[in-house]
XYZ file of N, CA, C and O in Angstrom:
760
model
N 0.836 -1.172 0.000
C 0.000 0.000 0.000
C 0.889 1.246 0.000
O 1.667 1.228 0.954
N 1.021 2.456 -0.881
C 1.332 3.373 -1.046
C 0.744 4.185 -0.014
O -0.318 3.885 0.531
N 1.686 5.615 0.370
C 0.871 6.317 1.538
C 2.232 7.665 0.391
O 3.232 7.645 -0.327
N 1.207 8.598 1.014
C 1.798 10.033 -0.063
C 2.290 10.198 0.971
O 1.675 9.798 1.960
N 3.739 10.925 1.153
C 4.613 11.653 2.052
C 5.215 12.806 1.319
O 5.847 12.817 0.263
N 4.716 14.220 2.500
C 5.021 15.092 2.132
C 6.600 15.335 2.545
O 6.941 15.184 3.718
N 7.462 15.683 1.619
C 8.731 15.549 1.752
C 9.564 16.192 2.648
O 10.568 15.608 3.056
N 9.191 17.726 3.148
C 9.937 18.369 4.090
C 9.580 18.175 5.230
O 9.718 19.007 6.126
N 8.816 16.499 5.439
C 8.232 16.316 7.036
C 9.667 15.587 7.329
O 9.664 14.482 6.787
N 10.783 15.832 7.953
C 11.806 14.965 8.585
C 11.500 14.171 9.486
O 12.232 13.187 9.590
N 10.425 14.289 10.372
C 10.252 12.932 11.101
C 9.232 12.374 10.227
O 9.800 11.364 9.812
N 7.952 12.404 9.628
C 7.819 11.600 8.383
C 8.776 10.317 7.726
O 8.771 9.092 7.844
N 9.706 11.459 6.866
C 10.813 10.764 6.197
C 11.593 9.713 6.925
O 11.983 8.727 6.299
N 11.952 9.909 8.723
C 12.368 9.320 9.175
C 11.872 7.908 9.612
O 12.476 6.872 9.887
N 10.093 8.360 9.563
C 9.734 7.040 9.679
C 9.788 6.181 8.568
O 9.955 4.971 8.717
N 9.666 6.685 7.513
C 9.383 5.891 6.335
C 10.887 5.076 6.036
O 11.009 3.933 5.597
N 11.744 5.830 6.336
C 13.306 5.270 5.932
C 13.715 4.477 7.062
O 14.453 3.540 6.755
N 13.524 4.558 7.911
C 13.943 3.885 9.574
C 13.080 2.770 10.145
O 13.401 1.585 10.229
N 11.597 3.497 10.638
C 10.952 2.966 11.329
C 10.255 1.692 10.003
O 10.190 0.524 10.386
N 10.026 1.849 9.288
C 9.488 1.037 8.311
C 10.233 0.789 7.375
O 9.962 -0.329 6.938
N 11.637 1.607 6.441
C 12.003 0.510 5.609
C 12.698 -0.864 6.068
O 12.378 -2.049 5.975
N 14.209 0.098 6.807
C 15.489 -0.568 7.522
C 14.426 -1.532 8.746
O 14.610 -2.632 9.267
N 13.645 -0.837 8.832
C 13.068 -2.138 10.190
C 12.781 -3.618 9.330
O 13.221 -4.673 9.787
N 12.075 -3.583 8.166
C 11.863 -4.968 7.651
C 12.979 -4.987 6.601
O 13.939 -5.744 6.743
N 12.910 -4.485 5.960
C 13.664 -4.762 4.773
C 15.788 -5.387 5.161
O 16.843 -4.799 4.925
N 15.589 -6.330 5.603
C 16.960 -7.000 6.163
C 17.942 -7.434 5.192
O 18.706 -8.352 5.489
N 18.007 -6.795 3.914
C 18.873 -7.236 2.669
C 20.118 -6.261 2.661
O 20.318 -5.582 3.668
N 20.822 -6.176 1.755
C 21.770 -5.578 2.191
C 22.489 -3.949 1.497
O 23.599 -3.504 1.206
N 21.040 -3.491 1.486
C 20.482 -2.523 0.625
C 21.492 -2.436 -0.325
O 21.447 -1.221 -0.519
N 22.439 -2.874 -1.116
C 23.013 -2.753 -2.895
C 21.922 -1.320 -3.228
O 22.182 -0.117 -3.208
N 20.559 -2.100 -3.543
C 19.666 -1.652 -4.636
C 19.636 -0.460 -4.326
O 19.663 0.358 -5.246
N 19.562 0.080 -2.730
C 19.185 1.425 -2.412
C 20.357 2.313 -2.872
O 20.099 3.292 -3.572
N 21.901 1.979 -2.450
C 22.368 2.786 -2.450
C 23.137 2.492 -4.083
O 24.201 3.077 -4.288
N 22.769 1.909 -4.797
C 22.872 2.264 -6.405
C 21.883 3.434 -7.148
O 22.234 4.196 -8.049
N 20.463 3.348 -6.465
C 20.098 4.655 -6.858
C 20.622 5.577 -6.091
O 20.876 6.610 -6.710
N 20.968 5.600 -4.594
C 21.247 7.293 -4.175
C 22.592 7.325 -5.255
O 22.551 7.944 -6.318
N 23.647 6.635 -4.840
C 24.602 7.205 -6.118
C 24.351 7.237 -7.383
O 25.236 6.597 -7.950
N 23.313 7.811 -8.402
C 22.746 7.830 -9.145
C 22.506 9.288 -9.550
O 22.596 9.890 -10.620
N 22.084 9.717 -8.000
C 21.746 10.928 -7.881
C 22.121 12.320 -7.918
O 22.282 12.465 -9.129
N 22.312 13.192 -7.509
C 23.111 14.505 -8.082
C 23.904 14.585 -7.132
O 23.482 14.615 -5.976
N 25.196 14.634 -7.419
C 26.323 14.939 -6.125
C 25.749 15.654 -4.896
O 25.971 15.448 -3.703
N 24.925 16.577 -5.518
C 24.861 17.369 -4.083
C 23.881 16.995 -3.112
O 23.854 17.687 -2.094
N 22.975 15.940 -3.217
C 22.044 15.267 -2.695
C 23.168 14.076 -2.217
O 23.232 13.681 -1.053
N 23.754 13.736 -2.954
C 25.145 12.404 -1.925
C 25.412 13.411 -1.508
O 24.274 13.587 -1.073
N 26.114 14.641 -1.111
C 26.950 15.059 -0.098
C 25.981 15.214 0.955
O 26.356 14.981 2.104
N 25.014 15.503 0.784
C 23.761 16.141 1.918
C 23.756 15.157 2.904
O 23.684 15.377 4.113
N 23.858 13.728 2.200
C 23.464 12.534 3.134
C 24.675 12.358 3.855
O 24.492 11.791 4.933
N 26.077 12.720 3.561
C 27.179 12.354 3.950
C 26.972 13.573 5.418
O 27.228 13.351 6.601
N 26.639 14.354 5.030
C 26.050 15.827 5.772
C 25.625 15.302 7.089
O 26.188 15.302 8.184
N 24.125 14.715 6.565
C 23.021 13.943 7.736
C 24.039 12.542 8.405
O 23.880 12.013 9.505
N 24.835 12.267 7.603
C 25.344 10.922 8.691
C 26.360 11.779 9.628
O 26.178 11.775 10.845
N 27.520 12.575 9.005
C 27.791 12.905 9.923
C 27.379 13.672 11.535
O 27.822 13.487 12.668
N 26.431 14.496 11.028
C 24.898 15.363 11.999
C 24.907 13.965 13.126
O 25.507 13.833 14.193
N 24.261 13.305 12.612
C 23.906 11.810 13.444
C 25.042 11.191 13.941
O 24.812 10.179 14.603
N 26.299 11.538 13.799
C 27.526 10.669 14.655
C 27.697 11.818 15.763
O 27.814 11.620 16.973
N 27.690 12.857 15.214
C 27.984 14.085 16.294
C 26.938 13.915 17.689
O 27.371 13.987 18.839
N 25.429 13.668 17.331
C 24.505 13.429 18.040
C 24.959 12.087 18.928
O 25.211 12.070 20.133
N 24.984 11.216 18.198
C 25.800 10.044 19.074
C 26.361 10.019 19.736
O 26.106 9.448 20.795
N 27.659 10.743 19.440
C 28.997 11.097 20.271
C 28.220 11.838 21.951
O 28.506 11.673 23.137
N 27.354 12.516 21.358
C 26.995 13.353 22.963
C 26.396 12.296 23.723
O 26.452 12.373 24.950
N 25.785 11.240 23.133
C 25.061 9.866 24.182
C 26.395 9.632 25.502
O 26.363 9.969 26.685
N 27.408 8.983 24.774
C 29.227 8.641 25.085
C 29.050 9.437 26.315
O 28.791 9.059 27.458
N 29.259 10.697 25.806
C 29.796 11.312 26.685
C 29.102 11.862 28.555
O 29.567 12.464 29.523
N 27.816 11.209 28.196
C 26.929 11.279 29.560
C 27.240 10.116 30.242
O 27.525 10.131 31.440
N 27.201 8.936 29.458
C 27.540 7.668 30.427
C 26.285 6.807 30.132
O 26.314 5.599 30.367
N 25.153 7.425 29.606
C 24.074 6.893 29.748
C 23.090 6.254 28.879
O 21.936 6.676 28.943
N 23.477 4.931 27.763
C 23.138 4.950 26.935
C 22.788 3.390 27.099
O 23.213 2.590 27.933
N 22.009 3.233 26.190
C 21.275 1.800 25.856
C 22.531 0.773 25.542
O 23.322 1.147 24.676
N 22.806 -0.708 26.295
C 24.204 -1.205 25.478
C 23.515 -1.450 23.915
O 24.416 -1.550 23.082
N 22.370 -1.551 23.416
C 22.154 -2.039 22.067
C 22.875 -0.895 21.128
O 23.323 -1.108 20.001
N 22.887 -0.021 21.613
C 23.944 1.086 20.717
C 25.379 1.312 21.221
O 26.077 2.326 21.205
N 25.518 0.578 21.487
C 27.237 0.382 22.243
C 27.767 0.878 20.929
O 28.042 2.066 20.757
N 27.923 -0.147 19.900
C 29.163 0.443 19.178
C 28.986 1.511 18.092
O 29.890 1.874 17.339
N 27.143 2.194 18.087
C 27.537 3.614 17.306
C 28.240 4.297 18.078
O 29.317 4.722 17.661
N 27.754 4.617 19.580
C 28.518 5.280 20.476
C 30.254 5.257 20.340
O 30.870 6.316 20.228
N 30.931 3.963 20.363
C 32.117 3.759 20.350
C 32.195 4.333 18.914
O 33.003 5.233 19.146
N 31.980 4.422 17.875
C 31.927 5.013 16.370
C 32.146 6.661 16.436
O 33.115 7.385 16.207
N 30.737 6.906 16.872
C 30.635 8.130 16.823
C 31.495 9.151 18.101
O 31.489 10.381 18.147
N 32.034 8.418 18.838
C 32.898 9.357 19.777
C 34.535 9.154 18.749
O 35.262 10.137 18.604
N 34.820 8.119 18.280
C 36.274 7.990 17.672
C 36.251 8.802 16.433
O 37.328 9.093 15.913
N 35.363 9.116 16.013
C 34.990 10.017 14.739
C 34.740 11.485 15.001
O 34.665 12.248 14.038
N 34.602 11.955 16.296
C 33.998 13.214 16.777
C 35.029 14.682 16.411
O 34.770 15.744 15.845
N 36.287 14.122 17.047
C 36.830 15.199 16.607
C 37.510 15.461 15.627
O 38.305 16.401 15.599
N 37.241 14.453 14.417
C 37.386 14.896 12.880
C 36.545 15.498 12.391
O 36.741 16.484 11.680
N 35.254 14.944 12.722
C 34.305 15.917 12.149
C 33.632 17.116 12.687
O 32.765 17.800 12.143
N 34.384 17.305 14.283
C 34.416 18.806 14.477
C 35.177 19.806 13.482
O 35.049 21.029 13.429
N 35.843 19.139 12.858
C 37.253 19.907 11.976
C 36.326 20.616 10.531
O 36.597 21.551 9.778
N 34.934 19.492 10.616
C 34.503 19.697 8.576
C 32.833 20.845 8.674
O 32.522 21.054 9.847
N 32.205 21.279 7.992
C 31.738 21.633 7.864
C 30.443 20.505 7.322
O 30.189 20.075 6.196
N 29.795 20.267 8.643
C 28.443 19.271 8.097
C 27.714 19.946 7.465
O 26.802 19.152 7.233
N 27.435 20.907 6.984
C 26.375 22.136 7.085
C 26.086 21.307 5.072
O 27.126 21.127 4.439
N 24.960 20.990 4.487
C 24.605 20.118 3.560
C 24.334 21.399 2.258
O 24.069 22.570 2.529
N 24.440 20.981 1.191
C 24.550 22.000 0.007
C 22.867 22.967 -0.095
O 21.852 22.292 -0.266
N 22.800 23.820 -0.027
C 21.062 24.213 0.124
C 20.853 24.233 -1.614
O 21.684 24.388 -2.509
N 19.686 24.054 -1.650
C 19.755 23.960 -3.533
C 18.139 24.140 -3.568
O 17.193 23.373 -3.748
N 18.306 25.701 -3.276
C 17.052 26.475 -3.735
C 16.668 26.143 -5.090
O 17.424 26.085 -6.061
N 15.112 25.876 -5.057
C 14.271 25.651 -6.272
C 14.683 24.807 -6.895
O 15.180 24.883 -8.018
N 14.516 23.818 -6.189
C 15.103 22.334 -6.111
C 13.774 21.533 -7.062
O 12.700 21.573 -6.463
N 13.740 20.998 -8.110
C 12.893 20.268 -8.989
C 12.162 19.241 -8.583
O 11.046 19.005 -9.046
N 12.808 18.446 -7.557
C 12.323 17.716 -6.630
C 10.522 18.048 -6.085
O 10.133 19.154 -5.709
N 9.926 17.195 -6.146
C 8.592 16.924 -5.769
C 8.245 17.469 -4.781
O 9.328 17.337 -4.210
N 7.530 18.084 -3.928
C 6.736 18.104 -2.404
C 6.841 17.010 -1.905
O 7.547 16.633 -0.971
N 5.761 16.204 -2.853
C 5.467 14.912 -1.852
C 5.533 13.734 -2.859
O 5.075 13.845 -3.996
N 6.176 12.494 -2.354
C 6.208 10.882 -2.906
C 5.480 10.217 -2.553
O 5.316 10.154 -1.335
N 4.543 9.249 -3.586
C 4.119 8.534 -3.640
C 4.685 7.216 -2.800
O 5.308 6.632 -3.686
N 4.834 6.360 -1.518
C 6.131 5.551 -1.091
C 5.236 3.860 -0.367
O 4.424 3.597 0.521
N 5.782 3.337 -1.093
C 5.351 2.027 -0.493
C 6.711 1.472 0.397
O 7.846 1.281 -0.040
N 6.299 1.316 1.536
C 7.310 1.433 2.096
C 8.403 0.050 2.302
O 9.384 -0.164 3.013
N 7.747 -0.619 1.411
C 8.774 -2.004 1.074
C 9.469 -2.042 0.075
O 10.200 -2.992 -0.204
N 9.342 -1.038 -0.587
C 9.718 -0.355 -1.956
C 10.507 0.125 -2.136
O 10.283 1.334 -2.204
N 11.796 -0.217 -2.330
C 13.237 0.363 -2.308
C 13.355 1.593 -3.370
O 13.762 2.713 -3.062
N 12.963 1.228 -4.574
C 12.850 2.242 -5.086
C 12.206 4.231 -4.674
O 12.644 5.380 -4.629
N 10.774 3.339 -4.451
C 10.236 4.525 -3.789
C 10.704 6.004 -2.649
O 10.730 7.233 -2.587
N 11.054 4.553 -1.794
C 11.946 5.444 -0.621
C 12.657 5.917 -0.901
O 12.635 7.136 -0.725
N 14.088 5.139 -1.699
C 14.778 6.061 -2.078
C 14.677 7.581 -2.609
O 15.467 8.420 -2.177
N 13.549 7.965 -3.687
C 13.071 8.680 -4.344
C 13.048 9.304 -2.912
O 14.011 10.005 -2.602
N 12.099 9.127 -2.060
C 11.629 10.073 -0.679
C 13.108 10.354 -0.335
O 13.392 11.542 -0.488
N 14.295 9.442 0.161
C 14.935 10.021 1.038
C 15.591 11.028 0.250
O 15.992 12.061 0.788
N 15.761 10.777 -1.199
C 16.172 12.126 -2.287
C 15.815 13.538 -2.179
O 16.399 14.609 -2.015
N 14.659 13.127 -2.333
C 13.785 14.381 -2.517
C 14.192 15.076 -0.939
O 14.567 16.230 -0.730
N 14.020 14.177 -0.120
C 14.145 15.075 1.424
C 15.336 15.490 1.389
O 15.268 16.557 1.999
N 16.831 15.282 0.938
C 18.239 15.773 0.865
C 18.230 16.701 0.035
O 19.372 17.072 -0.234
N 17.087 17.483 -0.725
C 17.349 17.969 -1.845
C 16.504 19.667 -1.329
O 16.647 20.781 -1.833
N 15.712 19.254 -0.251
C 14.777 20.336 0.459
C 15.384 20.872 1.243
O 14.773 21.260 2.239
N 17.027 21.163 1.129
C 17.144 21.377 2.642
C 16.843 23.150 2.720
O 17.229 23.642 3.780
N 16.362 23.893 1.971
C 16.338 25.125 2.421
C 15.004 25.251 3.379
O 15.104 25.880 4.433
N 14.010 24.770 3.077
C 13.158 24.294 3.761
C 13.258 25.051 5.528
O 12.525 25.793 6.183
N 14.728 24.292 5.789
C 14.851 23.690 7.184
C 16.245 24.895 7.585
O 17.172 24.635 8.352
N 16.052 26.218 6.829
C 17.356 26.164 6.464
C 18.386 27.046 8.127
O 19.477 27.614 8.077
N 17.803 26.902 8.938
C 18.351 27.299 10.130
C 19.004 25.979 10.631
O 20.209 25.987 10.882
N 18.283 24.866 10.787
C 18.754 23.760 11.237
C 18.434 22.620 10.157
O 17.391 21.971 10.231
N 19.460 22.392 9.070
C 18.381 21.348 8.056
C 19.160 20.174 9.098
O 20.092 20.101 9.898
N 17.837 19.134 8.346
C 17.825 17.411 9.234
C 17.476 16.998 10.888
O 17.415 15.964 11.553
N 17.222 19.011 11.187
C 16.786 18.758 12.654
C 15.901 17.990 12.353
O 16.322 16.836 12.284
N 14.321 18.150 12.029
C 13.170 17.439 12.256
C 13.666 15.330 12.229
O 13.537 14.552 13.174
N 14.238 14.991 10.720
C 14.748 13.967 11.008
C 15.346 13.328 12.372
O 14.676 12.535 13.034
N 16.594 13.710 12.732
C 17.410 13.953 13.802
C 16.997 13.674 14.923
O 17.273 12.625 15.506
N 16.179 14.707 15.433
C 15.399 14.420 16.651
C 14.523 13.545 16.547
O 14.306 12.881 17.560
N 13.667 13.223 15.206
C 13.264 12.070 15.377
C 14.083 10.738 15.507
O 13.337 10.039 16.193
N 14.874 10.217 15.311
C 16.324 9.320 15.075
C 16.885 9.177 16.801
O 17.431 8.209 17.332
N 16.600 10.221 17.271
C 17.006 9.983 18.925
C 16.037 9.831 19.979
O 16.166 9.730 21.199
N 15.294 9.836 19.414
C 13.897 9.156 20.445
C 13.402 7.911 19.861
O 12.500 7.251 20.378
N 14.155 7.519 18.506
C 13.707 6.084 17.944
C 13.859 4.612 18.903
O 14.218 4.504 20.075
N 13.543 3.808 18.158
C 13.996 2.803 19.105
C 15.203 2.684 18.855
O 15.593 3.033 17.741
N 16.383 2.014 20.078
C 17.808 1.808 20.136
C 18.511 0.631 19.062
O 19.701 0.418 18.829
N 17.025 -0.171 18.401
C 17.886 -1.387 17.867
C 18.097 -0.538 16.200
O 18.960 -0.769 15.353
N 16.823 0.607 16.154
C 16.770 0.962 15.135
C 17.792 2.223 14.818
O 18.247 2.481 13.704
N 18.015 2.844 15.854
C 19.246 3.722 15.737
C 20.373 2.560 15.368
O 20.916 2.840 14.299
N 20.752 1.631 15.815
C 21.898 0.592 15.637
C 21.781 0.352 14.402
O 22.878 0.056 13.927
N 20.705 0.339 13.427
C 20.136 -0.012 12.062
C 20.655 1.128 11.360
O 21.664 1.092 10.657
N 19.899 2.202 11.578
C 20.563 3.512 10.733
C 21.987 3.622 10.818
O 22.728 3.514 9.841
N 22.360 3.835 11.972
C 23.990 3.604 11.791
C 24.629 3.107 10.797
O 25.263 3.705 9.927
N 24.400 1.634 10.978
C 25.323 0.276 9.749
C 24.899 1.052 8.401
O 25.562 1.361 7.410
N 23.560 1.247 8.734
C 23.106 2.136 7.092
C 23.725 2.773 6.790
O 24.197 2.571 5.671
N 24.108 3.812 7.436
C 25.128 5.134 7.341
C 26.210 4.693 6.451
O 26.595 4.976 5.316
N 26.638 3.698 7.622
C 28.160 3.266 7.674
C 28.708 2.302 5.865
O 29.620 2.366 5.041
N 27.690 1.674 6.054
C 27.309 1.050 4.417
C 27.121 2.178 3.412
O 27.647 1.920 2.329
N 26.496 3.392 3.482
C 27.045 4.653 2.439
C 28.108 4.820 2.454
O 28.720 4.755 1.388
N 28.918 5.160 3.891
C 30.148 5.453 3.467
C 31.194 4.637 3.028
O 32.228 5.071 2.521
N 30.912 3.357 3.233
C 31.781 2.319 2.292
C 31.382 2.752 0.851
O 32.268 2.959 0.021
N 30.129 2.887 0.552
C 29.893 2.627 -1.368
C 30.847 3.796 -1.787
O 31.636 3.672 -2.723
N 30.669 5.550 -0.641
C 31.067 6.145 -0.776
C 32.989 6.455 -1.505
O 33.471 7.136 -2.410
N 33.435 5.652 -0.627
C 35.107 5.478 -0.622
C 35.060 4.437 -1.738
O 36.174 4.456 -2.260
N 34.318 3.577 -2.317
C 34.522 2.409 -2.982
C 34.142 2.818 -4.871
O 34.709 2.294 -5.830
N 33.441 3.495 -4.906
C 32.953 4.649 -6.274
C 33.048 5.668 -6.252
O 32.265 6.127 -7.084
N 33.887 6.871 -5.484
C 33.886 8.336 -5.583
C 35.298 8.627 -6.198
O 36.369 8.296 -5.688
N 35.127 9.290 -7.359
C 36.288 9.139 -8.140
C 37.094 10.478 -7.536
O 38.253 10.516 -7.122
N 35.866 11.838 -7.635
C 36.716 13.409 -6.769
C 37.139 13.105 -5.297
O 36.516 13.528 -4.323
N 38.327 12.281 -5.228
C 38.859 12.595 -3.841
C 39.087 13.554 -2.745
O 39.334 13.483 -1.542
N 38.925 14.386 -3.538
C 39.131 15.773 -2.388
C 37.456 16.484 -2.079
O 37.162 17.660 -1.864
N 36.920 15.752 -2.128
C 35.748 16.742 -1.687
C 35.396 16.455 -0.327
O 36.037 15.630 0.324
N 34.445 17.064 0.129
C 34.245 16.945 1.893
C 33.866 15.792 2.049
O 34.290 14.984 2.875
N 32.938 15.629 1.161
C 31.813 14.017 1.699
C 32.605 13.227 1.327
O 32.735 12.547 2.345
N 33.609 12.565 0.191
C 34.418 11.977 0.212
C 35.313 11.677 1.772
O 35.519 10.639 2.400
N 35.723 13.199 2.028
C 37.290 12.702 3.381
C 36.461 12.294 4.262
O 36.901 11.360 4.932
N 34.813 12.839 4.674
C 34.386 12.004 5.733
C 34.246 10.898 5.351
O 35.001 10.179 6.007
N 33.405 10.048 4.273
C 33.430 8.725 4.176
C 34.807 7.983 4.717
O 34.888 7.101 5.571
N 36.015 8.703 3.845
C 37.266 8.185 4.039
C 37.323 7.764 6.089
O 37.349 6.666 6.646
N 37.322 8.857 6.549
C 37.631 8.587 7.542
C 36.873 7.596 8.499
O 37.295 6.568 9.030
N 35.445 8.283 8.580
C 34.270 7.163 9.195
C 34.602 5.732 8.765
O 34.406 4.877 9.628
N 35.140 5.260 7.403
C 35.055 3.810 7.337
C 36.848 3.200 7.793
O 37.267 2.050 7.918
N 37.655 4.722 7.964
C 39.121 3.764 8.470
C 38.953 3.483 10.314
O 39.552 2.789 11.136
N 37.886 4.375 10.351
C 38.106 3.624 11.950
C 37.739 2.104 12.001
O 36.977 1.519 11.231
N 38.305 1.673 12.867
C 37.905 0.202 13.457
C 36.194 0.079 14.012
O 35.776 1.121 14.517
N 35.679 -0.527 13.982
C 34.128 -0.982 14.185
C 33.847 -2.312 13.828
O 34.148 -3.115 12.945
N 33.010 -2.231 15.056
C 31.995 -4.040 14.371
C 31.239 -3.569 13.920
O 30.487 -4.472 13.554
N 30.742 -2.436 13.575
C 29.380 -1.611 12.846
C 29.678 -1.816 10.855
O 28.849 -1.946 9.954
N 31.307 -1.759 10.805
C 31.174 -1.658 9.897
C 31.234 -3.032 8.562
O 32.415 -3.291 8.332
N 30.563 -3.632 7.966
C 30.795 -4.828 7.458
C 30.394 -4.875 5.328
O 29.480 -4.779 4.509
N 31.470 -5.031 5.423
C 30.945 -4.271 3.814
C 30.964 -6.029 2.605
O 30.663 -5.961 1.413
């Protein structure tokens, strides 16, 4: 069953990509992330943007003491990664009058579909443009803990395709991929 999602809802999007794709869909998303790299560089950097956003968020779990063990090792991830990517500029490309849709049509078993959604949502960020990926974000930290552990590997699985097909080495989203996938992790399994 298709359900229309309006695209600049970030917790929306978050459910549709989190709470309902990555929750069932247990394959090893290839398919997904052959279309995001498909897509316009600046929509891959956005996401490289939002993963890093989400390790930074992580990193602050670490540092209270107080965290679920089912997210043990984003925590251990996202604190060994923290102060590189204090160094970069997460801040995601804004790309006013963006062609991109309002809202997707998304069945949410539908790899294709979603993808299209999580596009379109990387592509809105003026939208949001004081804080883009807050709405996501905060939704992502009140999620459930097995499913934050899910988005993570997700992440972490972009930034492998990332380092493994990005031919411009020097760009930002490139050195973060680079770096996020040389740390050591059981998160990361390519």
């Amino acid at each position: 069953m298709e359900k229309i999602v309006f695209v600049i809802d970030g917790t929306r999007v978050q459910d549709v990509l989190v709470g309902s794709y990555l929750n069932v869909v247990t394959v090893d998303h290839t398919d997904f992330m052959e279309l995001m790299w498909k897509e316009d560089y600046r929509i891959r950097h956005n996401f490289m943007m939002l993963i890093g956003q989400w390790l930074m968020r992580l990193s602050a779990y670490g540092e209270t003491g107080k965290y679920y063990e089912q997210i043990e090792g984003s925590i251990r991830l996202a604190q060994a990664v923290k102060p590189e990517l204090m160094k970069k500029s997460l801040w995601p490309w804004i790309m006013f009058k963006d062609p991109a849709p309002n809202e997707v049509a998304v069945g949410v078993h539908d790899t294709e579909s979603v993808e299209r959604l999580f596009a379109a949502y990387l592509s809105k960020t003026e939208w949001e443009f004081c804080n883009p990926f807050h709405q996501f974000l905060a939704a992502m930290q009140v999620e459930d803990k097995t499913l934050q552990q899910t988005f993570t590997r997700f992440a972490l699985k972009w930034c492998d395709w990332v380092v493994r097909n990005e031919v411009e080495t020097d760009g930002e989203a490139y050195q973060i991929a680079r770096f996020i996938t040389s740390v050591p992790s059981v998160l990361l399994i390519t």
